[in-house]
CSV table of C-alpha atoms and ligand atoms in Angstrom, one decimal:
chain,number,residue,atom,x,y,z
A,1120,MET,CA,44.6,-104.0,-24.5
A,1121,ASN,CA,43.5,-100.4,-23.0
A,1122,ARG,CA,46.4,-99.8,-20.6
A,1123,PRO,CA,45.5,-97.0,-18.1
A,1124,ASN,CA,47.4,-93.7,-18.1
A,1125,ILE,CA,49.4,-92.8,-15.0
A,1126,VAL,CA,49.5,-89.3,-13.5
A,1127,PHE,CA,51.9,-89.5,-10.4
A,1128,ILE,CA,51.6,-86.2,-8.5
A,1129,MET,CA,54.5,-86.1,-5.8
A,1130,SER,CA,55.1,-82.7,-3.6
A,1131,ASP,CA,58.2,-82.2,-1.5
A,1132,ASP,CA,57.9,-82.6,2.3
A,1133,HIS,CA,54.0,-82.6,2.7
A,1134,ALA,CA,53.0,-84.4,5.6
A,1135,ALA,CA,49.7,-86.5,5.8
A,1136,HIS,CA,48.5,-84.9,8.7
A,1137,ALA,CA,48.2,-81.4,6.6
A,1138,MET,CA,45.6,-82.9,4.0
A,1139,SER,CA,42.0,-82.9,5.5
A,1140,CYS,CA,41.4,-86.6,3.9
A,1141,TYR,CA,43.6,-87.5,6.6
A,1142,GLY,CA,42.1,-85.7,9.4
A,1143,SER,CA,44.0,-82.6,9.5
A,1144,ARG,CA,43.2,-80.4,12.1
A,1145,ILE,CA,45.1,-77.5,10.5
A,1146,ASN,CA,43.8,-77.0,7.2
A,1147,ARG,CA,41.5,-78.1,4.4
A,1148,THR,CA,42.5,-79.4,1.1
A,1149,PRO,CA,39.3,-79.8,-1.2
A,1150,ASN,CA,41.1,-81.3,-4.1
A,1151,LEU,CA,43.4,-83.6,-2.8
A,1152,ASP,CA,40.8,-85.0,-0.6
A,1153,ARG,CA,38.6,-85.5,-4.4
A,1154,ILE,CA,41.2,-87.9,-4.9
A,1155,ALA,CA,40.5,-89.9,-1.8
A,1156,ASN,CA,36.7,-89.6,-1.8
A,1157,GLU,CA,36.7,-90.9,-5.3
A,1158,GLY,CA,39.5,-93.5,-4.8
A,1159,MET,CA,41.5,-94.9,-1.9
A,1160,ARG,CA,43.4,-93.6,1.1
A,1161,TYR,CA,46.4,-95.7,2.1
A,1162,ASP,CA,46.6,-95.1,6.1
A,1163,ASN,CA,50.3,-96.9,6.2
A,1164,CYS,CA,52.0,-96.0,3.4
A,1165,PHE,CA,55.6,-95.5,4.6
A,1166,CYS,CA,59.2,-94.3,3.1
A,1167,THR,CA,62.1,-96.6,3.6
A,1168,ASN,CA,64.4,-93.3,4.1
A,1169,SER,CA,62.8,-90.2,5.3
A,1170,ILE,CA,64.9,-87.9,3.0
A,1171,CYS,CA,64.2,-86.4,-0.3
A,1172,ALA,CA,66.9,-87.8,-3.1
A,1173,PRO,CA,67.0,-91.4,-1.4
A,1174,SER,CA,62.9,-91.5,-1.5
A,1175,ARG,CA,62.9,-90.5,-5.2
A,1176,ALA,CA,65.6,-93.2,-6.0
A,1177,ALA,CA,63.4,-96.0,-4.2
A,1178,ILE,CA,60.5,-95.1,-6.2
A,1179,LEU,CA,61.9,-94.8,-9.4
A,1180,THR,CA,63.9,-98.2,-9.0
A,1181,GLY,CA,61.8,-100.1,-6.4
A,1182,LEU,CA,64.9,-100.6,-4.8
A,1183,TYR,CA,65.9,-99.8,-1.2
A,1184,ASN,CA,68.7,-97.2,-1.1
A,1185,HIS,CA,71.7,-99.4,-0.3
A,1186,LEU,CA,71.1,-101.1,-3.7
A,1187,ASN,CA,70.3,-97.9,-5.8
A,1188,GLY,CA,73.3,-96.2,-4.8
A,1189,VAL,CA,71.4,-92.8,-3.1
A,1190,GLN,CA,71.8,-93.4,0.7
A,1191,THR,CA,72.4,-89.7,1.0
A,1192,LEU,CA,71.6,-86.3,0.0
A,1193,GLY,CA,75.3,-86.1,-1.3
A,1194,ASP,CA,75.1,-89.4,-3.3
A,1195,ARG,CA,74.0,-88.7,-7.3
A,1196,PHE,CA,71.7,-91.2,-9.0
A,1197,ASP,CA,73.1,-93.4,-11.6
A,1198,GLY,CA,70.5,-93.6,-14.2
A,1199,ARG,CA,72.2,-96.4,-16.0
A,1200,GLN,CA,70.4,-98.5,-13.6
A,1201,GLN,CA,66.8,-100.0,-14.6
A,1202,THR,CA,64.3,-97.4,-13.6
A,1203,VAL,CA,60.2,-97.7,-14.0
A,1204,SER,CA,60.4,-94.8,-16.5
A,1205,LYS,CA,62.6,-96.9,-18.8
A,1206,LEU,CA,60.4,-99.9,-18.9
A,1207,LEU,CA,57.1,-98.4,-19.3
A,1208,GLN,CA,58.8,-96.2,-22.3
A,1209,GLN,CA,60.1,-99.4,-23.5
A,1210,SER,CA,56.4,-100.9,-23.4
A,1211,GLY,CA,55.1,-98.1,-25.5
A,1212,TYR,CA,54.1,-95.5,-22.6
A,1213,GLN,CA,54.9,-92.0,-23.7
A,1214,THR,CA,56.3,-90.4,-20.5
A,1215,ALA,CA,57.5,-87.2,-19.1
A,1216,ILE,CA,58.9,-86.0,-15.6
A,1217,ILE,CA,58.2,-82.4,-14.9
A,1218,GLY,CA,59.0,-80.5,-11.6
A,1219,LYS,CA,61.4,-81.4,-9.1
A,1220,TRP,CA,64.0,-84.1,-9.9
A,1221,HIS,CA,67.1,-83.7,-7.0
A,1222,LEU,CA,68.7,-86.6,-8.2
A,1223,GLY,CA,71.7,-84.8,-9.6
A,1224,HIS,CA,72.4,-83.2,-12.7
A,1225,GLY,CA,74.6,-83.9,-15.7
A,1226,GLY,CA,76.2,-86.8,-17.2
A,1227,ASP,CA,74.4,-90.2,-15.8
A,1228,SER,CA,72.5,-88.4,-13.4
A,1229,ASP,CA,69.8,-86.5,-15.5
A,1230,PRO,CA,66.4,-88.1,-15.6
A,1231,THR,CA,66.6,-91.2,-18.2
A,1232,GLY,CA,63.3,-93.1,-19.7
A,1233,PHE,CA,61.4,-90.0,-20.3
A,1234,ASP,CA,60.3,-88.6,-23.8
A,1235,TYR,CA,60.1,-85.4,-22.3
A,1236,TRP,CA,61.8,-83.9,-19.1
A,1237,ASN,CA,61.7,-80.3,-18.1
A,1238,VAL,CA,62.9,-80.3,-14.0
A,1239,LEU,CA,64.2,-77.9,-11.5
A,1240,PRO,CA,68.1,-77.8,-11.0
A,1241,GLY,CA,68.8,-78.9,-7.3
A,1242,GLN,CA,65.9,-77.3,-5.1
A,1243,GLY,CA,65.0,-74.9,-7.5
A,1244,ASP,CA,63.4,-71.5,-6.6
A,1245,TYR,CA,59.6,-70.7,-5.7
A,1246,HIS,CA,59.4,-67.5,-7.8
A,1247,ASN,CA,60.3,-67.1,-11.5
A,1248,PRO,CA,62.4,-70.3,-11.5
A,1249,THR,CA,64.9,-72.0,-14.0
A,1250,PHE,CA,64.2,-75.3,-15.6
A,1251,VAL,CA,66.7,-77.4,-17.4
A,1252,GLU,CA,64.0,-78.6,-20.1
A,1253,MET,CA,65.9,-81.5,-21.9
A,1254,GLY,CA,69.3,-80.4,-20.8
A,1255,ALA,CA,68.7,-76.9,-21.6
A,1256,ASN,CA,68.4,-73.8,-19.3
A,1257,LYS,CA,65.0,-71.9,-19.4
A,1258,VAL,CA,63.5,-69.1,-16.9
A,1259,TYR,CA,59.7,-69.3,-16.3
A,1260,ASP,CA,58.0,-66.2,-15.0
A,1261,GLY,CA,55.8,-67.0,-12.1
A,1262,TYR,CA,55.0,-69.3,-9.2
A,1263,VAL,CA,56.8,-72.7,-9.3
A,1264,THR,CA,53.6,-74.7,-8.5
A,1265,ASP,CA,51.6,-73.2,-11.3
A,1266,ILE,CA,54.4,-73.3,-13.7
A,1267,ILE,CA,54.8,-77.3,-12.8
A,1268,THR,CA,50.9,-77.5,-13.5
A,1269,ASP,CA,50.9,-75.5,-16.7
A,1270,LEU,CA,53.8,-77.6,-18.0
A,1271,SER,CA,52.1,-80.8,-17.2
A,1272,LEU,CA,48.9,-79.9,-18.9
A,1273,ASP,CA,50.5,-78.8,-21.9
A,1274,TRP,CA,52.2,-81.9,-22.1
A,1275,ILE,CA,49.0,-83.9,-21.5
A,1276,ALA,CA,47.4,-81.9,-24.4
A,1277,GLY,CA,50.6,-82.5,-26.8
A,1278,ARG,CA,50.5,-86.2,-26.2
A,1279,ASP,CA,49.4,-88.7,-28.8
A,1280,LYS,CA,45.9,-89.8,-27.7
A,1281,GLU,CA,46.5,-93.6,-29.4
A,1282,ARG,CA,49.1,-94.6,-26.5
A,1283,PRO,CA,48.7,-94.5,-22.7
A,1284,PHE,CA,51.2,-92.2,-21.0
A,1285,PHE,CA,53.0,-91.9,-17.7
A,1286,LEU,CA,53.5,-88.2,-16.2
A,1287,MET,CA,55.4,-87.8,-13.0
A,1288,CYS,CA,54.3,-84.2,-12.0
A,1289,HIS,CA,56.8,-83.3,-9.2
A,1290,HIS,CA,56.1,-80.1,-7.0
A,1291,LYS,CA,59.1,-78.5,-5.2
A,1292,ALA,CA,56.4,-77.3,-2.6
A,1293,PRO,CA,55.8,-77.3,0.3
A,1294,HIS,CA,59.7,-77.8,0.9
A,1295,ARG,CA,61.7,-75.2,3.0
A,1296,PRO,CA,61.7,-72.3,2.9
A,1297,TRP,CA,58.0,-72.2,2.5
A,1298,ILE,CA,57.4,-69.0,0.1
A,1299,PRO,CA,53.8,-68.7,-0.6
A,1300,ASP,CA,52.4,-67.2,-3.9
A,1301,ALA,CA,50.6,-64.0,-3.7
A,1302,LYS,CA,47.2,-65.5,-4.3
A,1303,HIS,CA,47.6,-67.5,-0.8
A,1304,ALA,CA,49.8,-65.0,0.9
A,1305,HIS,CA,47.1,-63.8,3.5
A,1306,LEU,CA,45.4,-67.3,4.1
A,1307,TYR,CA,45.4,-67.7,7.7
A,1308,GLU,CA,46.1,-64.3,8.8
A,1309,ASP,CA,43.6,-63.7,10.8
A,1310,ILE,CA,43.6,-67.2,12.8
A,1311,ASP,CA,45.8,-69.1,15.0
A,1312,ILE,CA,46.9,-72.5,13.9
A,1313,PRO,CA,46.4,-75.0,16.7
A,1314,GLU,CA,49.8,-76.4,18.2
A,1315,PRO,CA,50.3,-80.1,18.0
A,1316,PRO,CA,49.6,-82.2,21.2
A,1317,THR,CA,53.6,-83.2,21.5
A,1318,PHE,CA,54.7,-79.4,20.7
A,1319,ASP,CA,56.3,-78.8,24.1
A,1320,ASP,CA,58.2,-82.2,24.1
A,1321,ASP,CA,61.1,-82.2,26.4
A,1322,TYR,CA,62.7,-85.2,24.7
A,1323,SER,CA,62.8,-87.3,28.1
A,1324,ASN,CA,62.2,-90.9,28.1
A,1325,ARG,CA,63.8,-91.4,24.4
A,1326,ALA,CA,67.2,-92.0,23.2
A,1327,ALA,CA,69.8,-89.2,22.9
A,1328,ALA,CA,69.4,-88.8,19.4
A,1329,ALA,CA,65.8,-87.1,20.0
A,1330,GLU,CA,67.2,-84.1,22.1
A,1331,ALA,CA,70.5,-83.6,20.2
A,1332,ALA,CA,68.5,-83.2,16.8
A,1333,ILE,CA,68.5,-79.7,15.2
A,1334,MET,CA,65.2,-79.2,14.1
A,1335,ARG,CA,63.8,-77.1,16.8
A,1336,ILE,CA,61.0,-74.3,16.1
A,1337,GLU,CA,61.8,-72.1,18.8
A,1338,ARG,CA,65.8,-72.2,17.9
A,1339,ASP,CA,66.9,-73.8,14.9
A,1340,LEU,CA,64.2,-71.9,12.2
A,1341,LYS,CA,66.2,-69.1,10.4
A,1342,LYS,CA,65.5,-65.6,9.5
A,1343,ARG,CA,65.2,-67.1,5.9
A,1344,ASP,CA,62.2,-69.3,7.1
A,1345,LEU,CA,60.4,-66.8,9.4
A,1346,LYS,CA,60.9,-63.7,7.0
A,1347,ILE,CA,60.7,-61.0,9.6
A,1348,ASP,CA,62.1,-60.4,12.8
A,1349,PRO,CA,59.5,-61.4,15.8
A,1350,PRO,CA,57.9,-58.3,17.8
A,1351,GLU,CA,60.0,-57.6,21.0
A,1352,GLY,CA,59.0,-58.5,24.4
A,1353,LEU,CA,58.0,-61.9,24.0
A,1354,SER,CA,58.8,-64.5,26.7
A,1355,GLU,CA,60.7,-67.6,25.4
A,1356,ARG,CA,57.3,-69.9,25.2
A,1357,GLU,CA,55.5,-66.8,23.5
A,1358,LEU,CA,58.3,-66.6,21.1
A,1359,LYS,CA,58.0,-70.2,20.0
A,1360,SER,CA,54.6,-70.1,19.4
A,1361,TRP,CA,55.1,-67.0,17.3
A,1362,LYS,CA,57.8,-69.0,15.2
A,1363,TYR,CA,55.2,-71.6,15.0
A,1364,GLN,CA,52.7,-69.6,13.4
A,1365,ARG,CA,55.1,-68.1,10.9
A,1366,TYR,CA,56.5,-71.4,9.7
A,1367,ILE,CA,52.9,-73.5,9.8
A,1368,LYS,CA,51.1,-70.5,7.9
A,1369,ASP,CA,53.8,-70.2,5.2
A,1370,TYR,CA,53.8,-74.3,4.8
A,1371,LEU,CA,50.0,-74.3,4.7
A,1372,ARG,CA,49.8,-71.5,2.2
A,1373,CYS,CA,52.1,-73.4,-0.1
A,1374,VAL,CA,50.0,-76.6,0.6
A,1375,ALA,CA,46.9,-74.6,-0.5
A,1376,SER,CA,48.4,-73.6,-3.9
A,1377,ILE,CA,49.4,-77.4,-4.5
A,1378,ASP,CA,45.6,-78.2,-3.9
A,1379,ASP,CA,44.6,-75.6,-6.3
A,1380,ASN,CA,46.6,-76.9,-8.9
A,1381,VAL,CA,45.9,-80.5,-8.3
A,1382,GLY,CA,42.1,-79.6,-8.8
A,1383,ARG,CA,43.3,-77.8,-12.2
A,1384,LEU,CA,44.6,-81.2,-13.2
A,1385,LEU,CA,41.8,-83.3,-12.1
A,1386,ASP,CA,39.5,-80.9,-14.1
A,1387,ARG,CA,41.9,-81.4,-17.3
A,1388,LEU,CA,41.3,-85.2,-17.0
A,1389,ASP,CA,37.7,-84.7,-16.9
A,1390,GLU,CA,37.8,-82.1,-19.9
A,1391,GLU,CA,40.0,-84.5,-21.9
A,1392,GLY,CA,37.4,-87.3,-21.1
A,1393,ILE,CA,40.1,-89.6,-19.8
A,1394,ALA,CA,39.5,-89.4,-16.0
A,1395,ASP,CA,38.1,-92.7,-15.8
A,1396,ASN,CA,41.3,-94.8,-17.7
A,1397,THR,CA,43.4,-92.8,-15.7
A,1398,ILE,CA,45.2,-93.8,-12.4
A,1399,VAL,CA,45.8,-90.6,-10.6
A,1400,ILE,CA,48.0,-90.5,-7.3
A,1401,TYR,CA,49.0,-87.7,-4.9
A,1402,THR,CA,51.9,-88.6,-2.7
A,1403,SER,CA,55.0,-86.8,-1.2
A,1404,ASP,CA,58.5,-87.8,-1.0
A,1405,GLN,CA,58.1,-88.3,2.9
A,1406,GLY,CA,56.5,-86.9,5.8
A,1407,PHE,CA,57.5,-83.9,8.2
A,1408,PHE,CA,57.4,-82.7,11.4
A,1409,LEU,CA,54.5,-80.0,11.6
A,1410,GLY,CA,56.0,-78.5,15.2
A,1411,ASP,CA,55.3,-82.3,16.5
A,1412,HIS,CA,57.9,-82.9,19.2
A,1413,GLY,CA,58.7,-79.1,19.1
A,1414,TRP,CA,60.4,-79.7,15.5
A,1415,PHE,CA,60.2,-78.9,11.7
A,1416,ASP,CA,62.1,-81.4,9.1
A,1417,LYS,CA,62.0,-85.1,8.7
A,1418,ARG,CA,64.9,-87.9,8.7
A,1419,PHE,CA,63.6,-89.6,11.8
A,1420,MET,CA,61.6,-92.9,12.1
A,1421,TYR,CA,58.9,-91.2,13.8
A,1422,GLU,CA,55.5,-91.6,12.3
A,1423,GLU,CA,55.1,-87.9,11.5
A,1424,SER,CA,58.3,-88.6,9.1
A,1425,LEU,CA,58.1,-91.8,7.9
A,1426,ARG,CA,54.5,-91.7,7.1
A,1427,MET,CA,53.8,-90.5,3.3
A,1428,PRO,CA,50.4,-89.6,2.2
A,1429,PHE,CA,49.1,-92.0,-0.6
A,1430,ILE,CA,45.8,-91.4,-2.0
A,1431,VAL,CA,44.8,-92.9,-5.3
A,1432,ARG,CA,41.9,-92.9,-7.8
A,1433,TYR,CA,41.3,-95.1,-10.7
A,1434,PRO,CA,37.5,-95.8,-11.0
A,1435,LYS,CA,38.0,-98.8,-13.2
A,1436,GLU,CA,39.2,-100.8,-10.1
A,1437,ILE,CA,39.1,-98.6,-6.8
A,1438,GLU,CA,36.0,-98.5,-5.1
A,1439,ALA,CA,35.5,-94.7,-4.2
A,1440,GLY,CA,36.0,-93.7,-0.6
A,1441,SER,CA,37.8,-96.8,0.4
A,1442,VAL,CA,40.6,-96.8,2.9
A,1443,GLN,CA,43.7,-99.2,2.8
A,1444,ASP,CA,45.5,-100.1,6.3
A,1445,ALA,CA,47.8,-102.8,4.7
A,1446,MET,CA,51.3,-101.6,4.6
A,1447,ALA,CA,52.9,-100.2,1.5
A,1448,LEU,CA,56.3,-98.7,0.7
A,1449,ASN,CA,57.8,-96.1,-1.5
A,1450,ILE,CA,59.8,-99.0,-3.5
A,1451,ASP,CA,56.0,-100.7,-4.1
A,1452,PHE,CA,55.3,-97.4,-6.1
A,1453,ALA,CA,57.3,-98.7,-9.6
A,1454,PRO,CA,56.3,-102.5,-9.7
A,1455,THR,CA,52.6,-101.0,-9.2
A,1456,PHE,CA,52.7,-99.0,-12.2
A,1457,LEU,CA,54.5,-101.7,-14.3
A,1458,ASP,CA,51.8,-104.3,-13.1
A,1459,TYR,CA,49.2,-101.8,-14.6
A,1460,ALA,CA,51.1,-101.5,-17.8
A,1461,GLY,CA,51.3,-105.2,-18.5
A,1462,VAL,CA,54.7,-105.1,-17.8
A,1463,SER,CA,55.9,-108.4,-15.6
A,1464,ALA,CA,59.6,-108.5,-15.6
A,1465,VAL,CA,60.6,-106.3,-12.6
A,1466,GLU,CA,63.8,-108.1,-11.5
A,1467,PRO,CA,65.5,-106.8,-9.3
A,1468,MET,CA,62.9,-104.8,-7.9
A,1469,GLN,CA,62.3,-105.1,-4.0
A,1470,GLY,CA,58.9,-103.6,-3.9
A,1471,VAL,CA,55.8,-105.3,-4.9
A,1472,SER,CA,52.7,-104.5,-6.9
A,1473,LEU,CA,50.0,-102.8,-4.7
A,1474,ARG,CA,47.3,-103.6,-7.1
A,1475,PRO,CA,45.8,-106.3,-5.2
A,1476,LEU,CA,45.2,-103.8,-2.3
A,1477,MET,CA,43.9,-101.1,-4.8
A,1478,LYS,CA,41.0,-103.7,-5.4
A,1479,GLY,CA,40.3,-104.2,-2.0
A,1480,GLU,CA,42.0,-107.5,-1.5
A,1481,LYS,CA,44.7,-108.3,0.9
A,1482,PRO,CA,47.0,-111.5,-0.3
A,1483,ASP,CA,48.2,-114.1,2.1
A,1484,GLY,CA,51.3,-113.2,3.4
A,1485,TRP,CA,51.0,-109.4,2.6
A,1486,ARG,CA,54.0,-107.8,4.5
A,1487,THR,CA,53.3,-107.0,8.5
A,1488,SER,CA,56.4,-105.1,9.2
A,1489,MET,CA,58.8,-102.8,7.2
A,1490,TYR,CA,62.4,-101.8,7.4
A,1491,TYR,CA,63.7,-98.1,7.4
A,1492,ARG,CA,67.3,-96.7,7.1
A,1493,TYR,CA,69.1,-93.2,7.8
A,1494,TRP,CA,72.2,-93.0,6.7
A,1495,MET,CA,73.3,-89.4,7.1
A,1496,HIS,CA,74.8,-89.3,10.7
A,1497,LEU,CA,74.7,-85.9,12.1
A,1498,SER,CA,74.6,-84.2,8.7
A,1499,GLU,CA,72.8,-80.8,8.7
A,1500,HIS,CA,70.0,-81.3,11.5
A,1501,GLY,CA,72.1,-83.6,13.6
A,1502,VAL,CA,70.3,-86.4,13.5
A,1503,TYR,CA,71.8,-89.7,14.3
A,1504,ALA,CA,72.1,-92.5,11.8
A,1505,HIS,CA,69.6,-95.3,12.5
A,1506,TYR,CA,67.7,-98.3,11.2
A,1507,GLY,CA,64.4,-99.6,12.5
A,1508,LEU,CA,61.5,-102.3,11.6
A,1509,ARG,CA,57.7,-101.1,11.9
A,1510,THR,CA,55.1,-103.6,12.5
A,1511,HIS,CA,51.3,-102.7,12.7
A,1512,ASP,CA,51.7,-102.2,16.8
A,1513,TYR,CA,55.4,-101.5,17.5
A,1514,LYS,CA,58.5,-99.7,16.2
A,1515,LEU,CA,61.9,-100.7,17.0
A,1516,ILE,CA,64.6,-98.2,16.1
A,1517,TYR,CA,68.4,-98.8,16.4
A,1518,TYR,CA,70.8,-95.6,16.4
A,1519,TYR,CA,73.9,-97.2,15.5
A,1520,ALA,CA,75.1,-93.5,15.3
A,1521,ASP,CA,78.0,-93.7,12.9
A,1522,ALA,CA,78.9,-92.4,9.6
A,1523,LEU,CA,80.1,-95.5,8.5
A,1524,GLY,CA,81.8,-93.5,5.5
A,1525,ALA,CA,78.6,-92.3,4.0
A,1526,THR,CA,78.7,-89.4,1.7
A,1527,ASP,CA,77.1,-86.4,3.6
A,1528,ALA,CA,77.4,-87.8,7.3
A,1529,ILE,CA,79.9,-86.8,9.9
A,1530,ASP,CA,82.4,-89.0,11.4
A,1531,ASP,CA,81.8,-88.7,15.1
A,1532,PRO,CA,80.2,-91.8,16.3
A,1533,LYS,CA,78.0,-91.6,19.3
A,1534,PRO,CA,76.8,-94.8,21.6
A,1535,PRO,CA,74.6,-96.8,20.0
A,1536,GLU,CA,71.1,-96.8,21.7
A,1537,TRP,CA,67.7,-98.6,21.1
A,1538,GLU,CA,64.2,-97.4,21.1
A,1539,LEU,CA,60.9,-99.2,21.2
A,1540,PHE,CA,57.6,-97.8,21.1
A,1541,ASP,CA,54.1,-99.5,21.6
A,1542,LEU,CA,52.1,-97.5,19.1
A,1543,ARG,CA,49.0,-99.2,20.5
A,1544,ASN,CA,49.0,-96.9,23.4
A,1545,ASP,CA,51.9,-94.4,22.5
A,1546,SER,CA,50.9,-93.5,18.7
A,1547,ALA,CA,52.9,-90.0,19.6
A,1548,GLU,CA,56.0,-92.0,20.7
A,1549,MET,CA,56.8,-90.1,23.8
A,1550,ARG,CA,57.8,-93.2,26.0
A,1551,ASN,CA,60.5,-95.6,25.1
A,1552,VAL,CA,59.9,-99.0,26.4
A,1553,TYR,CA,62.9,-100.7,25.5
A,1554,SER,CA,64.2,-101.7,28.7
A,1555,ASP,CA,60.7,-101.9,30.5
A,1556,PRO,CA,60.8,-105.8,31.6
A,1557,ALA,CA,57.1,-106.1,30.4
A,1558,TYR,CA,58.6,-105.9,26.9
A,1559,THR,CA,61.5,-108.0,26.9
A,1560,ASP,CA,59.7,-110.6,24.9
A,1561,THR,CA,58.8,-108.2,22.5
A,1562,VAL,CA,62.2,-106.8,22.1
A,1563,ALA,CA,63.6,-110.1,21.3
A,1564,ARG,CA,60.8,-111.1,18.8
A,1565,LEU,CA,61.2,-107.5,17.3
A,1566,THR,CA,65.0,-107.7,17.1
A,1567,GLU,CA,65.1,-111.1,15.2
A,1568,GLU,CA,62.5,-109.9,13.0
A,1569,LEU,CA,64.4,-106.6,12.1
A,1570,HIS,CA,67.7,-108.4,11.7
A,1571,ARG,CA,65.7,-111.2,9.6
A,1572,MET,CA,64.4,-108.3,7.4
A,1573,GLN,CA,67.6,-106.5,7.3
A,1574,LEU,CA,69.0,-109.7,5.5
A,1575,GLU,CA,66.2,-110.1,3.3
A,1576,VAL,CA,66.5,-106.6,2.0
A,1577,GLN,CA,70.2,-107.3,1.7
A,1578,ASP,CA,71.3,-104.6,3.8
A,1579,THR,CA,74.3,-105.1,6.6
A,1580,PRO,CA,73.8,-104.8,10.0
A,1581,TYR,CA,75.9,-102.7,12.2
A,1582,THR,CA,78.8,-104.7,14.2
A,1583,GLY,CA,80.4,-101.8,15.5
A,1584,ARG,CA,83.7,-100.0,13.8
A,1585,GLN,CA,86.0,-102.4,12.3
A,1586,GLN,CA,89.4,-102.4,13.8
A,1587,GLY,CA,91.6,-99.3,12.5
A,1588,ALA,CA,88.6,-97.8,11.0
B,3056,CA,CA1,61.2,-83.9,0.4
C-alpha cells in the first residue's frame, strides 16, 4: 500500500479574506495560491469554536470541545485521549509537530503521538524564539516563520523514505502583536490598504453582544500592537484609519512571510520528488476580523471569524483548480487523514472524512448545517458566550451570555438574546431579522434544528441558571 504523506500547514489567525485565492482585496499570496490552483479550495470550511487552543484540540481529536476538554484558553489539553497523531503513528506513519502547540506544557499536556516535536512555549516569540524540543528548551536565532519552516525541511530531509509521514507545521504568525520580519518590514509602505465595507459598523440592528465587544480598531488596539504613537492633529475618524493601516499592514507583512515559507516547503516537496504522493493542506485555526465590523480578533460566530481557509493539493485524487462548497469542519480533519492512511477505526471522533469531497463527490446526506459554541463569556475581548447554527442560507445565534463555570470566563450573566441573519441577502451580517415576522417560520425551523444538532453532538442546551447557582 502506497500511503500518502500528509503535510498539514496551519497558521494562527490567518483569515481567508487575506489570501488571494479567496479573492482578497488587500493582498496577494502567490504561494498559497499554488496549492489552490493545483488542488481544491474549500469555500465553506468552519471552525466549531473560533479560538486558538479549542480549535487545535478539535483538529487533533476530531471532537467538539465539550468532549475533548478544551472549551476555553484556560483549559489544558489532556494528551492521554485519542488523537490523530497517535493513530497515525500506530499505523506506521512517521509523525512530527513543529511550531505552535498552545495546548499547555508538561505532564499530560505535552504533544503525544509524535516521533518528533519541537514547539513554541505558549504563544512563543516572533524574533529569536525559544522552542521546546522534546521537552528541552532551545533558543533559535532568526524569525519564527523561517525557523518553523527550516525545522520542517530538516525533519523531512531526515525521514525514513520507506515510510509515509505526517507533519504538522504550525506557524505562530500572523497572531497578535503582528511583528513582521526585516524582509517584509517595508511592504505596503507607500500604499493605503482598502478599508472593509463594514469598517464603520455602528452595531445597530444586532444583539447587545456586538456593541459590547472589546475589539475595536479605534479603541482597543494597544501601543504594543501599533508600535508607534499616532501623528498629532488627527480627527477621530482619521485616527481610526491610521490605526487600521498600522494594524493591517503588519498583519499582512506576517502573512507575506508565511506565503514565502509555504513556497519553500512546496519547492522542497518538488525537489524530493514526493509532491505527487503528498497531501498538502494550508489552513488556519480560525478566521479573523480584518477591520470588518470595525474589529480585530475573532471569537464571534460571524463569518470572518467562523470561516477557516482550507486549501489542499493531492494530484492523485484532487482535480486542479477545483472549488468545494460543501460544509467542512475542523473536526473533520482527523478522520480525513486517517481515511487516507487506511485507518478505519476512528471512534469516538465526531467529524467525518472529507475524502469524497476531495474527489469532487458529495455523498447523500452530507451535512447542510453546523453547530458552533464559544464558552469564554466576557473574557479578555468581552464577547458574550454563545452557540448557534449555520446553514448555507442562514445563521442563528443564541447569546446565552453566561459563564456557567467555564474556565477563563467571567461570572457576570447578561440577558440572553437571539440573532438571525439571512446570508442570502445579508452576507455581511448587518441586520438581525430574528424578530422580523417574515422569518417566524424560519426561526422555528432553525431553532428546532439547532437543538436537534446540539443533542446529536452531545452538548447541553442552556436552560437558565440553576437555583442557588
Ligand atoms: Ca488562533
